[in-house]
Amino acid sequence: MTLARTTSINLLGLKGEPIEIEVDVSNGLPAYSLLGLPDATLSESRDRIRAAILNSGRNWPNRKVTVSLSPAWLPKSGSAFDLPIALSILTASGQLRESDLSKAFFLGELSLEGNLRPVRGVLPTLIAARDLGIKRVIVPRENFQEAGLLKDLEVLAFSNLSHVISYLESGVRAENPTLIELPKEVAKHDMSEVAGHVENKVALEIAAAGGHNLLMIGAPGSGKTMLAERFSTILPPLDEDEAIEVSGIHSIAGTLKDRNVLSTEPPFIAPHHSTTIPALVGGGSNTIKPGACSLAHRGVLFIDEAPECDSGILDALRQPMESGSVTISRSALTASFPARFILLLAANPCPCGRFAGRGRSCQCTSLQVRRYLAKLSGPLLDRVDIRLRVESPTRVELSTSNAERSESIRIRVMRARAIAAERFAPESFKLNSQIPPSLLRERYRPSKDGMALLHALLDKEELSARGFHRTIRLSWSIADMSGVDTPGKYEVERALLLRSGIPGE
Ligand SMILES: [Zn+2]
């Protein structure tokens, strides 16, 4: 045997492309060449693989070794090919049988000592492998729990190359780990921990029901962050497919350890206002990594002190918010990641943060205040349906301690979403926040008295066209929360209240 072949997967975004690994060992001066657009990490694989083979008690063929990864035009990245390349070299040099190599799909990075190191993106890689009809996979020990999520795959895990080799040769497994039953997740936060804020919590509930983006303006310490951090606890939990998708994104980003492997809790991602555009939307030079807005997919993206963001940061969110995904291009590569999240923004009322109606100790001029809040206007804010003024709770509110738990709020949210889902069954969208403007005046318009109120405000120029659309979308969510068929005057009035404290409108 001088030629060995095996299949691997190269990840582009969440999508895995099959790669054929071909190793040829032929007579000639000892040399090693790796063909097929490898990135830097992959190019360095030679040293890792050579040392790992020698340290596993096998021979390195002192001949001409050619490793070819095809399709050749597709740039390939990462260290997950180490294990399949090493095993192919052993096969091509007669140290393993060809039938051994076809026993499984292999994935893993090798250390110089021959240990198998965990790799990123195991979940999406194995989903792609499963789609190719692969039944058995061999992964590094530390990726076992993640790989084990895919129930229709036989997953074997080993911690070093020699254990893999002896399994292939003899069928004996030196290691036989079992999946750990993960403890039921206990949410870190609960809405009941926030005293007062009764109306703000109702607004968050409406936002959760309709998938509405939300802006909170209030002084530091008024409770904006506490409310935001608990928002994801009232969103519907993820179903199994959604959880696998979200875990897959976190696996590629290397942030899976921050989440329970198959967490059904919607993610809560809060980038600092000093974040960069690549960190926010995704990027990277070698491997393309998802950004905060993909990590927040099916959950919440929270940006505190939003007016402090560098210009361009908030605008960068527009494209993902419109399309629900992010597409990143790097020379020959294009990768996309899903990015459907609810955006929560928080801002102080003025640059110093002490502004409170009549000033108190605030020294900001009205021009400074206007400029500060003007940073929050523009096209992004057109997609923010709810704007709240958040005030610190009064002493009386703080002393009452019967706040509702997230769990029971979540049940109402799920009921409202179910009503909307039924109504939108023939549509391509599921949430009230996604109703296109054209349908708001026709198929999904409020009842007569509700429309009359809106038209009166439009006539008096107290409502813009965009405000008109937002109000109708919100009124549907309010109607769904209370089991009303079609929003009427009452729901429209309440929706109008949720838009109070709006900069630039
Ligand atoms: Zn101020």
Short mmCIF file of N, CA and C and ligand atoms in Angstrom, two decimals, residues 350-355 362-364 369, ligand 1:
data_model
loop_
_atom_site.label_atom_id
_atom_site.label_comp_id
_atom_site.label_asym_id
_atom_site.label_seq_id
_atom_site.Cartn_x
_atom_site.Cartn_y
_atom_site.Cartn_z
N CYS A 350 -27.81 61.18 29.87
CA CYS A 350 -26.92 62.25 29.39
C CYS A 350 -25.49 61.75 29.54
N PRO A 351 -24.50 62.47 28.98
CA PRO A 351 -23.12 61.97 29.04
C PRO A 351 -22.64 61.69 30.47
N CYS A 352 -23.00 62.51 31.46
CA CYS A 352 -22.50 62.26 32.81
C CYS A 352 -23.36 61.23 33.54
N GLY A 353 -24.56 61.02 33.06
CA GLY A 353 -25.40 59.99 33.66
C GLY A 353 -26.24 60.46 34.82
N ARG A 354 -26.04 61.72 35.27
CA ARG A 354 -26.76 62.15 36.47
C ARG A 354 -28.04 62.93 36.16
N PHE A 355 -28.31 63.07 34.87
CA PHE A 355 -29.47 63.84 34.44
C PHE A 355 -30.74 63.21 35.01
N CYS A 362 -26.31 67.25 37.48
CA CYS A 362 -25.84 67.12 36.10
C CYS A 362 -25.41 68.48 35.55
N GLN A 363 -24.23 68.49 34.94
CA GLN A 363 -23.70 69.73 34.39
C GLN A 363 -23.80 69.76 32.86
N CYS A 364 -24.36 68.70 32.30
CA CYS A 364 -24.39 68.63 30.83
C CYS A 364 -25.30 69.71 30.26
N VAL A 369 -26.55 66.85 25.78
CA VAL A 369 -27.53 65.77 25.98
C VAL A 369 -28.11 65.35 24.64
ZN ZN B 1 -25.32 64.98 32.68
#
